[in-house]
Amino acid sequence: MVDVTKYRPAVKIIMVLLECVERNQRKGRALKTRVIQCANMKTASAERYLEILRDAGYISERKESWGERNIIVYELTPLGRDRLEWFRKINAELFENL
């Protein structure tokens, strides 16, 4: 049996990333770097999940200029908000009593 306390299941990772986008979006804008830091993930792993979320239509991505640099900003879509609630319910049912 896999020890679920040692590894984060994909459903939990997705929920955390969506929550981080939501939280940072409320503060102004959800910068890619802040979302990854909030989720406490390695960049490569987080980028894969963010791409999945973007392709599924849960988040939107846009590039903005910041001085001479370009930054990536994420926003939850209406579908993403709906799915975040689903993931919260699933998380409560599966993992809160461990």
PDB file of C-alpha atoms in Angstrom:
ATOM      1  CA  MET A   1       0.000   0.000   0.000  1.00  0.00           C
ATOM      2  CA  VAL A   2       1.301   3.478  -0.904  1.00  0.00           C
ATOM      3  CA  ASP A   3       1.792   5.876   1.988  1.00  0.00           C
ATOM      4  CA  VAL A   4      -0.315   8.873   0.880  1.00  0.00           C
ATOM      5  CA  THR A   5       1.335  11.077   3.483  1.00  0.00           C
ATOM      6  CA  LYS A   6       4.669  10.691   1.670  1.00  0.00           C
ATOM      7  CA  TYR A   7       3.452  11.634  -1.828  1.00  0.00           C
ATOM      8  CA  ARG A   8       0.850  14.163  -2.907  1.00  0.00           C
ATOM      9  CA  PRO A   9      -1.793  12.621  -5.140  1.00  0.00           C
ATOM     10  CA  ALA A  10      -2.390  14.371  -8.477  1.00  0.00           C
ATOM     11  CA  VAL A  11      -5.857  15.511  -7.385  1.00  0.00           C
ATOM     12  CA  LYS A  12      -4.307  17.293  -4.405  1.00  0.00           C
ATOM     13  CA  ILE A  13      -1.579  18.899  -6.540  1.00  0.00           C
ATOM     14  CA  ILE A  14      -4.190  20.198  -8.972  1.00  0.00           C
ATOM     15  CA  MET A  15      -6.304  21.547  -6.128  1.00  0.00           C
ATOM     16  CA  VAL A  16      -3.325  23.299  -4.547  1.00  0.00           C
ATOM     17  CA  LEU A  17      -2.299  24.900  -7.849  1.00  0.00           C
ATOM     18  CA  LEU A  18      -5.847  26.121  -8.495  1.00  0.00           C
ATOM     19  CA  GLU A  19      -6.027  27.488  -4.936  1.00  0.00           C
ATOM     20  CA  CYS A  20      -2.710  29.284  -5.427  1.00  0.00           C
ATOM     21  CA  VAL A  21      -3.926  30.879  -8.654  1.00  0.00           C
ATOM     22  CA  GLU A  22      -7.142  31.914  -6.897  1.00  0.00           C
ATOM     23  CA  ARG A  23      -5.319  33.325  -3.848  1.00  0.00           C
ATOM     24  CA  ASN A  24      -2.769  35.293  -5.873  1.00  0.00           C
ATOM     25  CA  GLN A  25      -5.422  36.502  -8.302  1.00  0.00           C
ATOM     26  CA  ARG A  26      -7.339  37.991  -5.354  1.00  0.00           C
ATOM     27  CA  LYS A  27      -4.173  39.833  -4.291  1.00  0.00           C
ATOM     28  CA  GLY A  28      -3.828  41.409  -7.723  1.00  0.00           C
ATOM     29  CA  ARG A  29      -2.423  38.939 -10.204  1.00  0.00           C
ATOM     30  CA  ALA A  30      -1.234  35.358 -10.147  1.00  0.00           C
ATOM     31  CA  LEU A  31       2.340  35.455 -11.397  1.00  0.00           C
ATOM     32  CA  LYS A  32       3.762  32.119 -12.495  1.00  0.00           C
ATOM     33  CA  THR A  33       6.637  32.316 -10.003  1.00  0.00           C
ATOM     34  CA  ARG A  34       4.337  33.073  -7.064  1.00  0.00           C
ATOM     35  CA  VAL A  35       1.945  30.265  -7.982  1.00  0.00           C
ATOM     36  CA  ILE A  36       4.812  27.752  -8.112  1.00  0.00           C
ATOM     37  CA  GLN A  37       6.220  28.990  -4.796  1.00  0.00           C
ATOM     38  CA  CYS A  38       2.769  28.911  -3.193  1.00  0.00           C
ATOM     39  CA  ALA A  39       2.290  25.289  -4.291  1.00  0.00           C
ATOM     40  CA  ASN A  40       5.741  24.377  -2.929  1.00  0.00           C
ATOM     41  CA  MET A  41       6.703  22.534  -6.109  1.00  0.00           C
ATOM     42  CA  LYS A  42       9.731  22.217  -8.322  1.00  0.00           C
ATOM     43  CA  THR A  43       9.447  24.373 -11.420  1.00  0.00           C
ATOM     44  CA  ALA A  44       9.488  21.530 -13.959  1.00  0.00           C
ATOM     45  CA  SER A  45       6.695  19.610 -12.200  1.00  0.00           C
ATOM     46  CA  ALA A  46       4.582  22.701 -11.651  1.00  0.00           C
ATOM     47  CA  GLU A  47       4.960  23.756 -15.289  1.00  0.00           C
ATOM     48  CA  ARG A  48       3.668  20.350 -16.446  1.00  0.00           C
ATOM     49  CA  TYR A  49       0.609  20.616 -14.214  1.00  0.00           C
ATOM     50  CA  LEU A  50      -0.018  24.252 -15.186  1.00  0.00           C
ATOM     51  CA  GLU A  51       0.089  23.241 -18.851  1.00  0.00           C
ATOM     52  CA  ILE A  52      -2.451  20.481 -18.165  1.00  0.00           C
ATOM     53  CA  LEU A  53      -4.708  22.948 -16.340  1.00  0.00           C
ATOM     54  CA  ARG A  54      -4.408  25.473 -19.161  1.00  0.00           C
ATOM     55  CA  ASP A  55      -5.134  22.864 -21.848  1.00  0.00           C
ATOM     56  CA  ALA A  56      -8.185  21.655 -19.882  1.00  0.00           C
ATOM     57  CA  GLY A  57      -9.518  25.218 -19.736  1.00  0.00           C
ATOM     58  CA  TYR A  58      -9.233  25.566 -15.938  1.00  0.00           C
ATOM     59  CA  ILE A  59      -6.822  28.510 -16.123  1.00  0.00           C
ATOM     60  CA  SER A  60      -5.929  31.093 -18.719  1.00  0.00           C
ATOM     61  CA  GLU A  61      -2.415  32.341 -19.314  1.00  0.00           C
ATOM     62  CA  ARG A  62      -1.266  35.693 -20.617  1.00  0.00           C
ATOM     63  CA  LYS A  63       2.076  37.375 -21.019  1.00  0.00           C
ATOM     64  CA  GLU A  64       2.688  40.893 -19.751  1.00  0.00           C
ATOM     65  CA  SER A  65       5.634  43.210 -20.035  1.00  0.00           C
ATOM     66  CA  TRP A  66       7.457  44.060 -16.853  1.00  0.00           C
ATOM     67  CA  GLY A  67      10.209  46.458 -17.763  1.00  0.00           C
ATOM     68  CA  GLU A  68      12.290  44.663 -20.330  1.00  0.00           C
ATOM     69  CA  ARG A  69      11.101  41.244 -19.209  1.00  0.00           C
ATOM     70  CA  ASN A  70       7.966  39.291 -19.991  1.00  0.00           C
ATOM     71  CA  ILE A  71       6.050  37.673 -17.153  1.00  0.00           C
ATOM     72  CA  ILE A  72       3.319  35.030 -17.206  1.00  0.00           C
ATOM     73  CA  VAL A  73       0.071  35.695 -15.361  1.00  0.00           C
ATOM     74  CA  TYR A  74      -2.631  33.087 -14.697  1.00  0.00           C
ATOM     75  CA  GLU A  75      -6.347  33.500 -14.062  1.00  0.00           C
ATOM     76  CA  LEU A  76      -8.971  30.971 -13.067  1.00  0.00           C
ATOM     77  CA  THR A  77     -11.655  30.490 -15.692  1.00  0.00           C
ATOM     78  CA  PRO A  78     -15.296  29.896 -14.721  1.00  0.00           C
ATOM     79  CA  LEU A  79     -14.686  26.193 -15.433  1.00  0.00           C
ATOM     80  CA  GLY A  80     -11.596  26.326 -13.190  1.00  0.00           C
ATOM     81  CA  ARG A  81     -13.612  27.825 -10.322  1.00  0.00           C
ATOM     82  CA  ASP A  82     -16.195  25.079 -10.707  1.00  0.00           C
ATOM     83  CA  ARG A  83     -13.568  22.347 -10.789  1.00  0.00           C
ATOM     84  CA  LEU A  84     -11.748  23.822  -7.773  1.00  0.00           C
ATOM     85  CA  GLU A  85     -14.919  23.276  -5.755  1.00  0.00           C
ATOM     86  CA  TRP A  86     -15.046  19.683  -7.023  1.00  0.00           C
ATOM     87  CA  PHE A  87     -11.440  19.091  -5.990  1.00  0.00           C
ATOM     88  CA  ARG A  88     -12.083  20.578  -2.544  1.00  0.00           C
ATOM     89  CA  LYS A  89     -14.976  18.156  -2.044  1.00  0.00           C
ATOM     90  CA  ILE A  90     -12.929  15.191  -3.271  1.00  0.00           C
ATOM     91  CA  ASN A  91     -10.037  16.190  -1.015  1.00  0.00           C
ATOM     92  CA  ALA A  92     -12.362  16.444   1.994  1.00  0.00           C
ATOM     93  CA  GLU A  93     -13.845  13.010   1.294  1.00  0.00           C
ATOM     94  CA  LEU A  94     -10.550  11.230   0.675  1.00  0.00           C
ATOM     95  CA  PHE A  95      -7.808  12.871   2.691  1.00  0.00           C
ATOM     96  CA  GLU A  96      -9.059  14.925   5.621  1.00  0.00           C
ATOM     97  CA  ASN A  97      -9.476  11.935   7.935  1.00  0.00           C
ATOM     98  CA  LEU A  98      -5.952  10.557   7.432  1.00  0.00           C
TER      99      LEU A  98
END
